[in-house]
Coordinates of C-alpha atoms in Angstrom, one line a residue:
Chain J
X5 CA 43.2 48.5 -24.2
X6 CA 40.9 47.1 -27.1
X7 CA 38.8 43.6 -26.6
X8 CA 40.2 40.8 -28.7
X9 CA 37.9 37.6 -27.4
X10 CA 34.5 38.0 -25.8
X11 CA 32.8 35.0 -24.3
X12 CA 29.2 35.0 -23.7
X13 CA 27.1 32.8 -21.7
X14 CA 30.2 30.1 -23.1
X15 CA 28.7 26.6 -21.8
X16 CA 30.7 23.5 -22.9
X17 CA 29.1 19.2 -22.2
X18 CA 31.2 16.4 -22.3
X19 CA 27.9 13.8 -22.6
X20 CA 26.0 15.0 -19.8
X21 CA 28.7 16.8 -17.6
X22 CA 28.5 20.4 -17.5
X23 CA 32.4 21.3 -17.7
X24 CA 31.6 24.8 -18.7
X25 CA 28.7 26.9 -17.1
X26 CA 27.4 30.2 -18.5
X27 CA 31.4 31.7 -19.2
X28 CA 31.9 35.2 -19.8
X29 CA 35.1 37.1 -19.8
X30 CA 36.7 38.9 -22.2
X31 CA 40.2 39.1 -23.3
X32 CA 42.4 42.4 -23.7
X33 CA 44.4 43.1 -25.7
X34 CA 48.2 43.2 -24.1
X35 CA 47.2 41.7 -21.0
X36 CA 48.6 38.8 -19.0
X37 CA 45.5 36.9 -18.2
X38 CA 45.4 33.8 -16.0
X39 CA 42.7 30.9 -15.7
X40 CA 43.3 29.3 -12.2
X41 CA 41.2 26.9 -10.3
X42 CA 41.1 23.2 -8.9
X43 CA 41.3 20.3 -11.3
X44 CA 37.9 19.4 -13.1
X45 CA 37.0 23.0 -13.0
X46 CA 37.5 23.2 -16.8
X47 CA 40.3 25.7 -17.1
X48 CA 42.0 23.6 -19.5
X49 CA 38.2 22.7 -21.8
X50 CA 37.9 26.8 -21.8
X51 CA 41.5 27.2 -22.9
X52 CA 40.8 24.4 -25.2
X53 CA 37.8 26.5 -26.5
X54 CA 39.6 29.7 -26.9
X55 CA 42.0 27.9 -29.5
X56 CA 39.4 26.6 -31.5
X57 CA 40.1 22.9 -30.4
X58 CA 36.8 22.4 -28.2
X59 CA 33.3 24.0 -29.8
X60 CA 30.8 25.7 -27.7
X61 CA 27.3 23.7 -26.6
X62 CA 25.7 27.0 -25.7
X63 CA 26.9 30.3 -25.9
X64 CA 28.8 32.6 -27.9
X65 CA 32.3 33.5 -28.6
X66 CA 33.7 36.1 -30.6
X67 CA 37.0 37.1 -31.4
X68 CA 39.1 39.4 -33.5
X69 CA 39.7 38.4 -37.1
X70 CA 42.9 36.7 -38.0
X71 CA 44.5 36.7 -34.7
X72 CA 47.3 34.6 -34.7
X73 CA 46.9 32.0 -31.7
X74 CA 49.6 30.0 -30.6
X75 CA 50.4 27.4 -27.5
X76 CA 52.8 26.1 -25.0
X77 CA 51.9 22.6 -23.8
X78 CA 52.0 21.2 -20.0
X79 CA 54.3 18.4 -21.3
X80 CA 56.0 20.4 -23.8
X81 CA 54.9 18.6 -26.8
X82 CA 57.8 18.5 -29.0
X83 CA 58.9 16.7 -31.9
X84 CA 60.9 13.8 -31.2
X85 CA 62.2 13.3 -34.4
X86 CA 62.9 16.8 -34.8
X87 CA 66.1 18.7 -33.6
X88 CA 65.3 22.0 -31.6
X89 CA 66.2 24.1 -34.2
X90 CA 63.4 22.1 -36.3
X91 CA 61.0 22.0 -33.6
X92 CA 61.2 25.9 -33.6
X93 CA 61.1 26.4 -37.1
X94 CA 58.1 24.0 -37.4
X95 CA 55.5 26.7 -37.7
X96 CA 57.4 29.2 -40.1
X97 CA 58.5 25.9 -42.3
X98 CA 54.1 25.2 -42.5
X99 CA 53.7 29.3 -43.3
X100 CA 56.2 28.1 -46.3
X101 CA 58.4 31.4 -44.8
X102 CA 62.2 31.2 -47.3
X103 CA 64.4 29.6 -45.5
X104 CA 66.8 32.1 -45.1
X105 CA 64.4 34.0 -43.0
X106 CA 63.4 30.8 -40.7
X107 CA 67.1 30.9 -40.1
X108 CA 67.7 34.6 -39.3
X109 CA 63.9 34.5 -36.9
X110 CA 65.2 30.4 -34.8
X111 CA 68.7 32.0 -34.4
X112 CA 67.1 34.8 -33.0
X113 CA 64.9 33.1 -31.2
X114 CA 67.5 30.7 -29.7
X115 CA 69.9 33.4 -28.5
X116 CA 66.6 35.0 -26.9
X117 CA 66.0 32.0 -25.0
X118 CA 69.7 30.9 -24.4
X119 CA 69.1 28.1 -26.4
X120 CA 71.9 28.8 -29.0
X121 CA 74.5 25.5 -28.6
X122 CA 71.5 23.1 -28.0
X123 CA 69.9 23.6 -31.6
X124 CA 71.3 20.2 -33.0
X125 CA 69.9 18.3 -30.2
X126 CA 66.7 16.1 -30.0
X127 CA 64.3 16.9 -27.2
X128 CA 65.3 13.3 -25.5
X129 CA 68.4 15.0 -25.0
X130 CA 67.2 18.0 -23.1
X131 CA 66.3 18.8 -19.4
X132 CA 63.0 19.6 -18.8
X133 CA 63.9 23.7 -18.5
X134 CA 65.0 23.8 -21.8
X135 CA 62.3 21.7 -23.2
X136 CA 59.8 23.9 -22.0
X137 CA 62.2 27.0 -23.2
X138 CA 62.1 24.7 -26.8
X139 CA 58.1 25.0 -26.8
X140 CA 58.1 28.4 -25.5
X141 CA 60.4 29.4 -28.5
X142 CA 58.4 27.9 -30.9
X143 CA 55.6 29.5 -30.0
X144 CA 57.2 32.6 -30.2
X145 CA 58.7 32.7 -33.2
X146 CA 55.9 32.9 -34.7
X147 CA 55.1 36.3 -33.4
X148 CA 51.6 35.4 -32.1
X149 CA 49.0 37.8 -31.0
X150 CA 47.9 35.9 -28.3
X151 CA 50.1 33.5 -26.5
X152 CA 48.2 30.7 -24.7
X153 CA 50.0 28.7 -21.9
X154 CA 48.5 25.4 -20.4
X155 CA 50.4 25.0 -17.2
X156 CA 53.9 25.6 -18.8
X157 CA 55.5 25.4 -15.2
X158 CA 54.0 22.2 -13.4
X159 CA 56.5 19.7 -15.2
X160 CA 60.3 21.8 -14.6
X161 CA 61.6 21.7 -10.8
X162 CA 60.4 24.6 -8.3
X163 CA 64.0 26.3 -9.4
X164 CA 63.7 26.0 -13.2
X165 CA 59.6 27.1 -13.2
X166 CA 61.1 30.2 -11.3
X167 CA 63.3 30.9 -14.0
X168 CA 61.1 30.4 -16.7
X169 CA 58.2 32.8 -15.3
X170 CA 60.7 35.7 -15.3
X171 CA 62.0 34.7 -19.1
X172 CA 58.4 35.4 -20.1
X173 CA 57.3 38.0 -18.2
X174 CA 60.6 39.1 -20.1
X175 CA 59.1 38.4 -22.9
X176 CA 55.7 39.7 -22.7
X177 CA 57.1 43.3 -21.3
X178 CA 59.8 43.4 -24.2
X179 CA 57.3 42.2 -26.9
X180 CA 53.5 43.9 -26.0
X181 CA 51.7 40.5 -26.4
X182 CA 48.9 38.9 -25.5
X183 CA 49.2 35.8 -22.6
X184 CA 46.6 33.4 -21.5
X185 CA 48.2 31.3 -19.1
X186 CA 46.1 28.1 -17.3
X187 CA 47.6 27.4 -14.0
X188 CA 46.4 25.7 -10.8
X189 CA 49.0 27.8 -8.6
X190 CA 47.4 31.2 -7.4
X191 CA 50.8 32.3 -6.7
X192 CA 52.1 32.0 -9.8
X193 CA 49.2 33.8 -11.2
X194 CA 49.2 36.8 -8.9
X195 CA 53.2 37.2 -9.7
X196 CA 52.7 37.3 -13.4
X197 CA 49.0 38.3 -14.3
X198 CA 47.2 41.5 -14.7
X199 CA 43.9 39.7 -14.0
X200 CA 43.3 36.3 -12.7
X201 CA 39.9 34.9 -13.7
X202 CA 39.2 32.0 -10.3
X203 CA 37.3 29.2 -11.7
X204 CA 35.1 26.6 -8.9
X205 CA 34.0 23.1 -10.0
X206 CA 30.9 23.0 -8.4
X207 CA 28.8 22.2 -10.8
X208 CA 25.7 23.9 -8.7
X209 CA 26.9 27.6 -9.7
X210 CA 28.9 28.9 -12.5
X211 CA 32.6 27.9 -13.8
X212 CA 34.1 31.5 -12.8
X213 CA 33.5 33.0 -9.3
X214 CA 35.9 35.7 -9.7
X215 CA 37.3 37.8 -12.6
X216 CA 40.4 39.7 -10.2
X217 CA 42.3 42.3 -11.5
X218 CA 45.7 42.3 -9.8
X219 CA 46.6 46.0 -8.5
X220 CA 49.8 44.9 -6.9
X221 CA 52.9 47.1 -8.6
X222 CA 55.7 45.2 -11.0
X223 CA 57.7 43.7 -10.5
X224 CA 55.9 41.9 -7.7
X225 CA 57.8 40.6 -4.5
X226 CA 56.2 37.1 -3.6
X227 CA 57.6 37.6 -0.1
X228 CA 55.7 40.5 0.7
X229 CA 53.1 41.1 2.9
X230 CA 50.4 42.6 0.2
X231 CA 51.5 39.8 -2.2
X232 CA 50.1 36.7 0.3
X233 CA 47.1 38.9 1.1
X234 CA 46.1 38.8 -2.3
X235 CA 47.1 34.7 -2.4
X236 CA 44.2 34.4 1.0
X237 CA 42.0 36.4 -0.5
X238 CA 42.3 34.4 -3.9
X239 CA 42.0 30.7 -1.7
X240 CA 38.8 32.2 -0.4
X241 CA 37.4 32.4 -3.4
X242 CA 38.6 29.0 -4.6
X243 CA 37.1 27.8 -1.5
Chain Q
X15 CA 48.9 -14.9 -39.8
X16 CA 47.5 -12.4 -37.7
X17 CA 48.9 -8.9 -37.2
X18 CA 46.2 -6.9 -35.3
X19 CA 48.3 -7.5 -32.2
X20 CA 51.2 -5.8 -33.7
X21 CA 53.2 -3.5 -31.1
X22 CA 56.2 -1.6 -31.6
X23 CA 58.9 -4.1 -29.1
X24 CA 61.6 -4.4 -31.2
X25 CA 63.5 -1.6 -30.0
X26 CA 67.1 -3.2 -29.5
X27 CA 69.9 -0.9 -29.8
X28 CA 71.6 -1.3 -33.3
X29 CA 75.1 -0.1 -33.1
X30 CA 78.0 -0.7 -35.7
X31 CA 80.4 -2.0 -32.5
X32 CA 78.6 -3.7 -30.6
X33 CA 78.8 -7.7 -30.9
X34 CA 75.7 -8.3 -33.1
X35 CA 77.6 -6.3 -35.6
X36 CA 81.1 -8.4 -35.1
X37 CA 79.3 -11.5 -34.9
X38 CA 77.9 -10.4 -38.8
X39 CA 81.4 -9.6 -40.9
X40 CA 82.5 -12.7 -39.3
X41 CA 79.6 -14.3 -40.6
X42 CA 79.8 -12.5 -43.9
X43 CA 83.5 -13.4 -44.5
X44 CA 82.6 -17.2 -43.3
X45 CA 80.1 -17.5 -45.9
X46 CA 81.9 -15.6 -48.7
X47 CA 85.1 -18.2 -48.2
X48 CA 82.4 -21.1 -47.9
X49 CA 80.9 -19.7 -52.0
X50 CA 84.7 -19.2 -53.2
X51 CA 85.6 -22.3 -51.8
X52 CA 82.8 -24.5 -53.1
X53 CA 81.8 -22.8 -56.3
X54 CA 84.1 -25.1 -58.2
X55 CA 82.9 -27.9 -57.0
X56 CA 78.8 -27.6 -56.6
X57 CA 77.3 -26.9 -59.9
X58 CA 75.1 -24.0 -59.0
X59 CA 74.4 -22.0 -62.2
X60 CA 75.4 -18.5 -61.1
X61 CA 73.4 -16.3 -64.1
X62 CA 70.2 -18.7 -63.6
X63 CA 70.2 -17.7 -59.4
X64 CA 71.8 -14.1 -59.7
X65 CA 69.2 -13.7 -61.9
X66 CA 66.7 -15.6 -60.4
X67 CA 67.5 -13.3 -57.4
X68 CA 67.4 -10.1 -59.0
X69 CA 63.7 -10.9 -60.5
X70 CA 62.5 -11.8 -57.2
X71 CA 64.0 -8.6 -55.3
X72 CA 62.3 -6.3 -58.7
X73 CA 58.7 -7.8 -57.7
X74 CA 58.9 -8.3 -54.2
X75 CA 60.4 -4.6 -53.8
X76 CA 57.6 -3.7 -56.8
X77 CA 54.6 -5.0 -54.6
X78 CA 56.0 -3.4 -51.3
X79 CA 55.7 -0.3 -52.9
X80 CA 52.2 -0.8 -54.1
X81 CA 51.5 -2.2 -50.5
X82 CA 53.0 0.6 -48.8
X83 CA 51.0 3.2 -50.8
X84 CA 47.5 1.2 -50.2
X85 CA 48.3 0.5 -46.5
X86 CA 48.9 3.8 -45.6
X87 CA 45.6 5.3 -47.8
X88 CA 43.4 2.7 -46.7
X89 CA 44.9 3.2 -43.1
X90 CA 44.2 7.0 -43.3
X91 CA 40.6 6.3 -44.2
X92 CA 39.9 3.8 -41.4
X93 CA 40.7 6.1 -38.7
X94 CA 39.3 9.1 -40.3
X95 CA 35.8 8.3 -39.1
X96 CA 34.7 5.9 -36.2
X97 CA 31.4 4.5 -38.5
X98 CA 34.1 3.3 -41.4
X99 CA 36.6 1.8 -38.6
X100 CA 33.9 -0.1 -37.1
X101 CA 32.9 -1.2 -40.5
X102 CA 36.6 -1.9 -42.3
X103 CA 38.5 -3.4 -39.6
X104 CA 36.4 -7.0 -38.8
X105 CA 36.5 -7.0 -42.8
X106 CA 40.0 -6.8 -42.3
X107 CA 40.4 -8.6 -39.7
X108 CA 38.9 -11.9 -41.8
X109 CA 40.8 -10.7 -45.0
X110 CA 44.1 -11.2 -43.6
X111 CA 43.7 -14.9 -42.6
X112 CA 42.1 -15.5 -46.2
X113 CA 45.4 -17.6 -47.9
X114 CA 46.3 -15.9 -51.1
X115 CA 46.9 -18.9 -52.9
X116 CA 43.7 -19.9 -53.0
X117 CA 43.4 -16.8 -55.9
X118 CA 46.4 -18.3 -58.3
X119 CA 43.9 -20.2 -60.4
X120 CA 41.8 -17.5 -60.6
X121 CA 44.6 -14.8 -61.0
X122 CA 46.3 -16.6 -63.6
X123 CA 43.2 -17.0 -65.7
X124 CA 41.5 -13.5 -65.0
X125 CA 45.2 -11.7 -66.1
X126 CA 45.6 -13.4 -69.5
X127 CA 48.2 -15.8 -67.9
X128 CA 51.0 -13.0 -67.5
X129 CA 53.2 -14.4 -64.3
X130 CA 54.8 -11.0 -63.5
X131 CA 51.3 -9.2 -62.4
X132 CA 49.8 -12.3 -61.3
X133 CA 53.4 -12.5 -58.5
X134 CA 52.7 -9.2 -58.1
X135 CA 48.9 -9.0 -57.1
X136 CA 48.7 -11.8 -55.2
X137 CA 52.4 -10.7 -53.3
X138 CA 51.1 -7.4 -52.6
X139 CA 47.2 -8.6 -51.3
X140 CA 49.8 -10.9 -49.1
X141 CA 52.5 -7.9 -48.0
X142 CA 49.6 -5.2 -46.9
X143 CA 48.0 -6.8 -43.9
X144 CA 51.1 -6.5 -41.2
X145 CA 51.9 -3.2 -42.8
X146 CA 47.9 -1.8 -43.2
X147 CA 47.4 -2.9 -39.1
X148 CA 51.0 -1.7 -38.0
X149 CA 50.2 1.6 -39.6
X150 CA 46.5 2.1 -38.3
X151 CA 48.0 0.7 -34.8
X152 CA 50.0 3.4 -34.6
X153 CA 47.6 5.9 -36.2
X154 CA 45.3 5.0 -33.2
X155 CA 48.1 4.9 -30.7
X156 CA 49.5 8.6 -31.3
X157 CA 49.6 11.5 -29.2
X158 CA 47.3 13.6 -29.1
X159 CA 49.5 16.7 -27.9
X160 CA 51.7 16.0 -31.0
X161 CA 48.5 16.3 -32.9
X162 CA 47.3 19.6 -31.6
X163 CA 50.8 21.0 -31.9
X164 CA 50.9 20.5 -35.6
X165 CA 47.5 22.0 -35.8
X166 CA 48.4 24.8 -34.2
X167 CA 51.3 25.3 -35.8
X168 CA 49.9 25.2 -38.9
X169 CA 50.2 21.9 -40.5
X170 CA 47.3 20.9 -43.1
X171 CA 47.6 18.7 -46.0
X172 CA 50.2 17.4 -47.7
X173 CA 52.8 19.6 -46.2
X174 CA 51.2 17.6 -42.2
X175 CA 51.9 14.4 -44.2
X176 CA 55.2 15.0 -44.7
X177 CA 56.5 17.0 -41.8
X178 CA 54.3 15.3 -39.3
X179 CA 52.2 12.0 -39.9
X180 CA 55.0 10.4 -41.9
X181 CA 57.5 10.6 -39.4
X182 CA 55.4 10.3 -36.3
X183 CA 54.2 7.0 -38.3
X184 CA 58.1 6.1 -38.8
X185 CA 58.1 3.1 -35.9
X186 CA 55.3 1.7 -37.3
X187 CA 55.7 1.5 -40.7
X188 CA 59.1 0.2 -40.4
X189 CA 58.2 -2.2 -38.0
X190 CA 55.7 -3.3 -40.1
X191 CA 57.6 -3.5 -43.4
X192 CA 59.8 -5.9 -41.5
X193 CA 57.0 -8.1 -41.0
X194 CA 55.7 -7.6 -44.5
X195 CA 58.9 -8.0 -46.0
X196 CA 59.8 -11.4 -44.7
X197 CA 55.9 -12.7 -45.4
X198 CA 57.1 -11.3 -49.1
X199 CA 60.0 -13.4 -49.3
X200 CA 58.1 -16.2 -48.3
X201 CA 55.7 -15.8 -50.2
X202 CA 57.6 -15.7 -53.6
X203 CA 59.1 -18.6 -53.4
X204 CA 56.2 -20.7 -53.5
X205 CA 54.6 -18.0 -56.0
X206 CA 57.2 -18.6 -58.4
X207 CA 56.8 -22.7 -58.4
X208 CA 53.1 -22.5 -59.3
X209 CA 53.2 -19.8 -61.7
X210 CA 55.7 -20.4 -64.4
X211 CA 58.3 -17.5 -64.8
X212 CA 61.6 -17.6 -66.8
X213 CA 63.5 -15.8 -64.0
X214 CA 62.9 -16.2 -60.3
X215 CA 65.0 -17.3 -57.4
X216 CA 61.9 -19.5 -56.3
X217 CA 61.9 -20.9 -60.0
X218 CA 65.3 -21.9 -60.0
X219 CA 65.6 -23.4 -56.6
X220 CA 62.1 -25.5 -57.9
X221 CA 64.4 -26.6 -61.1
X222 CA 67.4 -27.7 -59.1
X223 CA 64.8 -29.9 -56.4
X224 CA 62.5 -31.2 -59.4
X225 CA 65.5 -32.2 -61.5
X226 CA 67.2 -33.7 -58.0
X227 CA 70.0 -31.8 -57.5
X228 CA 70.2 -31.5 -54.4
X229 CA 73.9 -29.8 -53.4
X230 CA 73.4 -26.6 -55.8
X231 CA 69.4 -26.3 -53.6
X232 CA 70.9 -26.7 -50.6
X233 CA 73.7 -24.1 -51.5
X234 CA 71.2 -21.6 -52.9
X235 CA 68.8 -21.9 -50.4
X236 CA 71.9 -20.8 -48.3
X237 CA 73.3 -18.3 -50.3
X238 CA 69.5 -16.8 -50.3
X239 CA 69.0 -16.9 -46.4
X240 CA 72.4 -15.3 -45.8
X241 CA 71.3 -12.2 -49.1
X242 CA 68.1 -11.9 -47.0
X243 CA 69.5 -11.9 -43.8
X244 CA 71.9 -9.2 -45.4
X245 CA 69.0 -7.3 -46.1
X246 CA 67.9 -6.7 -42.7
X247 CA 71.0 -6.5 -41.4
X248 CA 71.8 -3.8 -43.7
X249 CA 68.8 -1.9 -44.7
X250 CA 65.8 -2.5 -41.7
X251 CA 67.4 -3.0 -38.8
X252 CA 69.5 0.3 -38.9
X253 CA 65.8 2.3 -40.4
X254 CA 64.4 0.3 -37.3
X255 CA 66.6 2.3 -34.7
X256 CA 66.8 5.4 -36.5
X257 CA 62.9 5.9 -36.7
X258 CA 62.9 4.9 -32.8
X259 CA 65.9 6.8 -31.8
X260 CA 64.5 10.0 -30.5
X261 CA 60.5 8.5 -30.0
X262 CA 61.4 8.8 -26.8
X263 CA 59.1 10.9 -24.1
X264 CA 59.6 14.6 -25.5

């Protein structure tokens, strides 16, 4: 698999706070990628960096030309005003894409998703599964070469986030793309994730203590024996 | 008046059934028997106030247009850099106090004595303030997730206007054109007694007190309440709910 993003020595300040500490990773192309670790340990500031939001104090990053980066939000960030079918076709309707093709790419897009029915609803109207499944669609539609994720799970019920983590490892198998997910569950990241990169918010040694690369087979059972090994052996690390 | 505290918590549901909305066509129809029934006998001189009406909706609508353009330019500007917001707003914040007719004199002189642009300047330096610190309230009181989505998803210039900052802005800008709106109306009336105008419902309701006749003032001045509450009823309050409809958590 090629390299698409390369971080080197990557060191981010908010005033005097060091929230990123000498960061380097890269990024594969293809591969399900997950930033886990506590909360402070700036998983979200380096996902923040990686889209271009946040600029680096200190280090370098490169990445491929013209990749197309695109993100689904912890609280779903939709809209309001906008229907779902609107809030899907937001990105294409920016690209100034004919409309005729925004309509053939949503509806596609919405039957993928099982969304088709709810597209003349607001997102006030929606559950919080099919919110997410609203972001998650309009991030896809616009057939991104990296899909970022900032804890797309940890606002839907336990039964709902289950759900959703199959529709996009769906998803990613179907379409080849690239996924950066941020998530503070280690379970959830060994069940999807090719590699996991363990981040530690002590600020006396670097942000990443571990860059794991999951071996377990797909699909993964996250009742098995090997599948909590890899969980403890994760938590020690965290630890 | 002030308007710096200006928060968006007129939220009330605006239905067409519920009794609000009852409570108004009986209204209506109560004060549409009342002008039948009395129009023969109070002398209110129906071209002169129609008129005088019509004049005063052209400039008032005339300088909330200009307002509304300004306000949301100057509002963009503010809040595009924390050096100029720190700078404009304490102007602002004096500005808005400063009584507008204090410029007539001035006005009147310094625009060759024309009374239409000299309503209209002074109406629109009046009509900017509640919508300039609604608009730059909300500006400041947006979500930031909302931002980055449109950034990500490709929203730059005139096309993020549009699609995004105009209708994220929607609450406030209606909620301040309500305010602005009513300062407006009661602002023209007295702009139209010290400036002379041929038409102008302020104008005429000055004629009929000056000259003493005091059933047709008291009827206008009624008949004008009941147009502007109208207005609202008819053209904000329903903007009001739709633009807060779905603001909801999303």
């Amino acid at each position: 698999m090629s390299i698409i993003v390369t971080l080197e020595k990557a060191n981010k300040y908010f005033d005097d706070n060091s929230v990123l500490r000498d960061v380097n990773f890269d990024i594969e192309k293809g591969e399900f990628l997950s930033l886990v670790g506590p909360s402070g340990c700036g998983k979200s500031t380096l996902l923040r960096v990686l889209l271009g939001f946040e600029k680096l104090d200190h280090g370098k990053m490169t990445i491929e030309p013209n990749l197309k980066k695109t993100l689904v939000f912890q609280n779903f960030a939709l809209f309001p005003w906008l229907t779902v079918f609107e809030n899907i076709s937001f990105g294409l309707k920016m690209q100034g894409m004919p409309k005729v093709d925004i309509d053939r790419k949503v509806t596609d897009i919405l039957h993928e998703l099982d969304l088709h029915g709810a597209q003349n609803l607001h997102p006030k109207e929606l559950s919080g599964g099919m919110k997410q499944r609203v972001g998650l669609g309009r991030a896809l539609v616009m057939d991104p070469d990296i899909l970022f994720l900032d804890e797309p799970f940890s606002a839907v019920d336990a039964f709902t986030a289950r759900d959703l983590r199959q529709k996009l490892l769906e998803i990613w198998e179907k379409r080849k793309i690239t996924v950066v997910m941020v998530t503070h569950l280690i379970e959830e990241a060994i069940e999807l994730s090719d590699r996991v990169i363990v981040m530690s918010s002590d600020k006396n040694q670097d942000s990443i203590v571990e860059i794991y690369t999951n071996k377990l087979a797909r699909p993964r059972d996250n009742r098995s024996k090997e599948f909590f090994n890899e969980v403890d052996f994760l938590e020690t690390k965290i630890k | 008046m002030r308007y710096s505290h200006i928060l968006h918590k007129s939220r009330g549901k605006h239905t067409l059934f519920n009794w609000q909305s009852i409570l108004t066509v009986f209204l209506i129809l109560a004060v549409f028997t009342t002008v039948v029934s009395l129009s023969g006998t109070i002398h209110l001189d129906k071209i002169a106030f129609v008129g005088g009406l019509i004049a005063s909706l052209s400039r008032v609508v005339i300088a909330y247009m200009i307002a509304f353009v300004l306000a949301i330019l100057i509002a963009l500007i503010v809040v595009s850099n924390k050096t100029v917001e720190a700078l404009l707003l304490p102007v602002f914040d004096v500005l808005q106090s400063f009584p507008s007719f204090i410029l007539f004199p001035v006005l009147v002189v310094a625009l060759n004595n024309q009374p239409n642009t000299v309503i209209v300047f002074v109406l629109v330096i009046t009509m900017i303030w509640p919508l300039l610190f609604a608009i730059i309230s909300g500006i400041k009181g947006r979500r930031n997730d909302l931002e980055e989505a449109a950034t990500v998803f490709g929203a730059v210039g005139l096309k993020r206007f549009y699609e995004f900052t105009l209708p994220m802005l929607m609450p406030s800008i209606i909620t301040g054109s309500i305010v602005s709106w009513g300062e407006g109306w009661e602002f023209i009336i007295g702009a139209e007694l010290l400036v002379h105008t041929n038409f102008g419902v302020g104008q005429y309701l000055g004629f009929l007190a000056d000259s003493k006749q005091n059933q047709p003032l008291v009827f206008g001045i009624i008949l004008l309440l009941f147009f502007l509450f109208i207005l609202n009823k008819l053209i904000w309050l329903p903007l009001l709910h739709a633009s807060t409809e779905y603001q909801a958590d999303a």
